Amino acid sequence: MDDINVDYREMYLQMARTSEKVINLIIAAQKMCEDIYVKAEPLKVFSSYERKNKVN
């Protein structure tokens, strides 16, 4: 079997750095979606009776 020289420390550091970037990206996306939700106009919800009888 060939002796493979693997830099496990560098592999770990690369995984940790990339994982942190991904987590920060997900957090940023969540914050953006929360801002959209907070700024949105409330929707008018109609009951089935209101839809059937066109009551406002």
Tab-separated table of N, CA, C and O in Angstrom:
chain	number	residue	atom	x	y	z
A	1	MET	N	0.846	-1.181	0.000
A	1	MET	CA	0.000	0.000	0.000
A	1	MET	C	0.890	1.241	0.000
A	1	MET	O	1.866	1.317	0.731
A	2	ASP	N	0.508	2.225	-0.807
A	2	ASP	CA	1.279	3.459	-0.882
A	2	ASP	C	1.094	4.275	0.385
A	2	ASP	O	0.032	4.316	0.971
A	3	ASP	N	2.167	4.910	0.803
A	3	ASP	CA	2.112	5.795	1.965
A	3	ASP	C	1.598	7.156	1.492
A	3	ASP	O	2.263	7.856	0.733
A	4	ILE	N	0.400	7.529	1.917
A	4	ILE	CA	-0.211	8.780	1.496
A	4	ILE	C	-0.003	9.822	2.592
A	4	ILE	O	-0.314	9.586	3.748
A	5	ASN	N	0.513	10.971	2.191
A	5	ASN	CA	0.745	12.061	3.131
A	5	ASN	C	-0.476	12.978	3.118
A	5	ASN	O	-0.660	13.763	2.200
A	6	VAL	N	-1.309	12.865	4.138
A	6	VAL	CA	-2.533	13.648	4.218
A	6	VAL	C	-2.379	14.677	5.323
A	6	VAL	O	-2.002	14.349	6.448
A	7	ASP	N	-2.688	15.915	5.009
A	7	ASP	CA	-2.628	16.991	5.996
A	7	ASP	C	-4.004	17.116	6.651
A	7	ASP	O	-4.861	17.884	6.210
A	8	TYR	N	-4.213	16.309	7.682
A	8	TYR	CA	-5.510	16.279	8.348
A	8	TYR	C	-5.850	17.606	9.009
A	8	TYR	O	-7.008	17.996	9.052
A	9	ARG	N	-4.845	18.292	9.508
A	9	ARG	CA	-5.098	19.592	10.134
A	9	ARG	C	-5.674	20.565	9.114
A	9	ARG	O	-6.667	21.242	9.371
A	10	GLU	N	-5.070	20.619	7.923
A	10	GLU	CA	-5.560	21.512	6.873
A	10	GLU	C	-6.958	21.091	6.411
A	10	GLU	O	-7.815	21.941	6.152
A	11	MET	N	-7.197	19.796	6.334
A	11	MET	CA	-8.536	19.315	5.964
A	11	MET	C	-9.563	19.796	6.993
A	11	MET	O	-10.641	20.276	6.634
A	12	TYR	N	-9.243	19.654	8.266
A	12	TYR	CA	-10.146	20.084	9.337
A	12	TYR	C	-10.386	21.593	9.269
A	12	TYR	O	-11.524	22.050	9.360
A	13	LEU	N	-9.306	22.362	9.113
A	13	LEU	CA	-9.446	23.816	9.068
A	13	LEU	C	-10.278	24.263	7.876
A	13	LEU	O	-11.114	25.165	7.993
A	14	GLN	N	-10.062	23.622	6.733
A	14	GLN	CA	-10.850	23.963	5.540
A	14	GLN	C	-12.329	23.667	5.779
A	14	GLN	O	-13.200	24.470	5.440
A	15	MET	N	-12.627	22.521	6.371
A	15	MET	CA	-14.018	22.154	6.661
A	15	MET	C	-14.636	23.135	7.658
A	15	MET	O	-15.778	23.565	7.490
A	16	ALA	N	-13.894	23.515	8.680
A	16	ALA	CA	-14.403	24.446	9.686
A	16	ALA	C	-14.666	25.815	9.077
A	16	ALA	O	-15.724	26.428	9.322
A	17	ARG	N	-13.749	26.316	8.259
A	17	ARG	CA	-13.928	27.628	7.627
A	17	ARG	C	-15.132	27.630	6.689
A	17	ARG	O	-15.951	28.556	6.710
A	18	THR	N	-15.226	26.608	5.879
A	18	THR	CA	-16.330	26.539	4.928
A	18	THR	C	-17.663	26.371	5.645
A	18	THR	O	-18.661	26.987	5.267
A	19	SER	N	-17.697	25.558	6.679
A	19	SER	CA	-18.925	25.371	7.461
A	19	SER	C	-19.373	26.686	8.079
A	19	SER	O	-20.568	27.001	8.092
A	20	GLU	N	-18.429	27.454	8.592
A	20	GLU	CA	-18.777	28.746	9.186
A	20	GLU	C	-19.363	29.690	8.138
A	20	GLU	O	-20.352	30.384	8.392
A	21	LYS	N	-18.784	29.703	6.936
A	21	LYS	CA	-19.316	30.552	5.864
A	21	LYS	C	-20.750	30.154	5.511
A	21	LYS	O	-21.609	31.015	5.314
A	22	VAL	N	-20.988	28.860	5.437
A	22	VAL	CA	-22.327	28.381	5.086
A	22	VAL	C	-23.331	28.733	6.178
A	22	VAL	O	-24.447	29.194	5.889
A	23	ILE	N	-22.955	28.548	7.423
A	23	ILE	CA	-23.851	28.887	8.528
A	23	ILE	C	-24.172	30.380	8.519
A	23	ILE	O	-25.325	30.779	8.677
A	24	ASN	N	-23.164	31.217	8.292
A	24	ASN	CA	-23.395	32.666	8.224
A	24	ASN	C	-24.293	33.037	7.055
A	24	ASN	O	-25.130	33.941	7.164
A	25	LEU	N	-24.167	32.331	5.935
A	25	LEU	CA	-25.021	32.572	4.778
A	25	LEU	C	-26.473	32.212	5.092
A	25	LEU	O	-27.401	32.955	4.747
A	26	ILE	N	-26.679	31.092	5.770
A	26	ILE	CA	-28.033	30.673	6.157
A	26	ILE	C	-28.636	31.681	7.136
A	26	ILE	O	-29.813	32.047	7.012
A	27	ILE	N	-27.856	32.151	8.091
A	27	ILE	CA	-28.347	33.150	9.053
A	27	ILE	C	-28.743	34.432	8.323
A	27	ILE	O	-29.794	35.024	8.602
A	28	ALA	N	-27.937	34.873	7.375
A	28	ALA	CA	-28.242	36.096	6.621
A	28	ALA	C	-29.535	35.916	5.814
A	28	ALA	O	-30.368	36.820	5.770
A	29	ALA	N	-29.699	34.752	5.193
A	29	ALA	CA	-30.922	34.491	4.425
A	29	ALA	C	-32.139	34.484	5.339
A	29	ALA	O	-33.195	35.021	4.984
A	30	GLN	N	-32.006	33.901	6.512
A	30	GLN	CA	-33.120	33.879	7.461
A	30	GLN	C	-33.500	35.296	7.892
A	30	GLN	O	-34.674	35.645	7.948
A	31	LYS	N	-32.503	36.130	8.168
A	31	LYS	CA	-32.770	37.513	8.563
A	31	LYS	C	-33.465	38.277	7.442
A	31	LYS	O	-34.390	39.062	7.695
A	32	MET	N	-33.033	38.063	6.194
A	32	MET	CA	-33.671	38.725	5.064
A	32	MET	C	-35.133	38.303	4.951
A	32	MET	O	-36.013	39.145	4.727
A	33	CYS	N	-35.407	37.024	5.119
A	33	CYS	CA	-36.790	36.533	5.047
A	33	CYS	C	-37.621	37.083	6.200
A	33	CYS	O	-38.801	37.432	6.011
A	34	GLU	N	-37.040	37.181	7.382
A	34	GLU	CA	-37.761	37.754	8.521
A	34	GLU	C	-38.105	39.213	8.253
A	34	GLU	O	-39.207	39.667	8.575
A	35	ASP	N	-37.182	39.966	7.655
A	35	ASP	CA	-37.447	41.366	7.317
A	35	ASP	C	-38.592	41.485	6.313
A	35	ASP	O	-39.456	42.356	6.446
A	36	ILE	N	-38.596	40.613	5.309
A	36	ILE	CA	-39.682	40.622	4.327
A	36	ILE	C	-41.004	40.339	5.026
A	36	ILE	O	-42.009	41.010	4.772
A	37	TYR	N	-41.016	39.372	5.915
A	37	TYR	CA	-42.245	39.000	6.625
A	37	TYR	C	-42.745	40.151	7.498
A	37	TYR	O	-43.922	40.470	7.491
A	38	VAL	N	-41.837	40.791	8.224
A	38	VAL	CA	-42.221	41.872	9.137
A	38	VAL	C	-42.770	43.069	8.365
A	38	VAL	O	-43.714	43.718	8.809
A	39	LYS	N	-42.216	43.350	7.198
A	39	LYS	CA	-42.628	44.515	6.410
A	39	LYS	C	-43.876	44.246	5.562
A	39	LYS	O	-44.444	45.176	5.012
A	40	ALA	N	-44.291	43.014	5.450
A	40	ALA	CA	-45.416	42.661	4.574
A	40	ALA	C	-46.740	43.154	5.135
A	40	ALA	O	-46.928	43.259	6.353
A	41	GLU	N	-47.641	43.472	4.227
A	41	GLU	CA	-48.995	43.851	4.606
A	41	GLU	C	-49.724	42.594	5.086
A	41	GLU	O	-49.571	41.526	4.493
A	42	PRO	N	-50.533	42.726	6.127
A	42	PRO	CA	-51.289	41.561	6.570
A	42	PRO	C	-52.301	41.144	5.504
A	42	PRO	O	-52.880	41.992	4.819
A	43	LEU	N	-52.487	39.867	5.355
A	43	LEU	CA	-53.446	39.354	4.392
A	43	LEU	C	-54.830	39.300	5.007
A	43	LEU	O	-54.981	39.001	6.188
A	44	LYS	N	-55.818	39.594	4.203
A	44	LYS	CA	-57.203	39.457	4.645
A	44	LYS	C	-57.597	37.995	4.459
A	44	LYS	O	-57.485	37.443	3.375
A	45	VAL	N	-58.016	37.366	5.526
A	45	VAL	CA	-58.414	35.966	5.480
A	45	VAL	C	-59.935	35.912	5.479
A	45	VAL	O	-60.590	36.499	6.338
A	46	PHE	N	-60.474	35.227	4.501
A	46	PHE	CA	-61.921	35.090	4.378
A	46	PHE	C	-62.340	33.694	4.808
A	46	PHE	O	-61.685	32.711	4.477
A	47	SER	N	-63.437	33.632	5.514
A	47	SER	CA	-63.992	32.325	5.868
A	47	SER	C	-64.675	31.735	4.637
A	47	SER	O	-64.938	32.426	3.655
A	48	SER	N	-64.971	30.462	4.681
A	48	SER	CA	-65.667	29.839	3.559
A	48	SER	C	-67.042	30.470	3.377
A	48	SER	O	-67.539	30.624	2.249
A	49	TYR	N	-67.675	30.916	4.472
A	49	TYR	CA	-68.978	31.582	4.370
A	49	TYR	C	-68.830	32.905	3.618
A	49	TYR	O	-69.626	33.230	2.741
A	50	GLU	N	-67.790	33.673	3.947
A	50	GLU	CA	-67.569	34.963	3.293
A	50	GLU	C	-67.285	34.765	1.799
A	50	GLU	O	-67.772	35.526	0.974
A	51	ARG	N	-66.516	33.749	1.468
A	51	ARG	CA	-66.217	33.496	0.050
A	51	ARG	C	-67.476	33.089	-0.701
A	51	ARG	O	-67.727	33.528	-1.809
A	52	LYS	N	-68.265	32.233	-0.075
A	52	LYS	CA	-69.479	31.727	-0.727
A	52	LYS	C	-70.503	32.841	-0.917
A	52	LYS	O	-71.159	32.933	-1.948
A	53	ASN	N	-70.627	33.727	0.067
A	53	ASN	CA	-71.638	34.775	0.035
A	53	ASN	C	-71.080	36.146	-0.329
A	53	ASN	O	-71.804	37.136	-0.264
A	54	LYS	N	-69.796	36.198	-0.640
A	54	LYS	CA	-69.123	37.439	-1.036
A	54	LYS	C	-69.352	38.562	-0.029
A	54	LYS	O	-69.708	39.674	-0.375
A	55	VAL	N	-69.163	38.229	1.232
A	55	VAL	CA	-69.294	39.199	2.329
A	55	VAL	C	-67.930	39.802	2.599
A	55	VAL	O	-66.938	39.096	2.698
A	56	ASN	N	-67.857	41.123	2.745
A	56	ASN	CA	-66.564	41.754	3.057
A	56	ASN	C	-66.525	42.093	4.492
A	56	ASN	O	-66.756	42.852	5.160
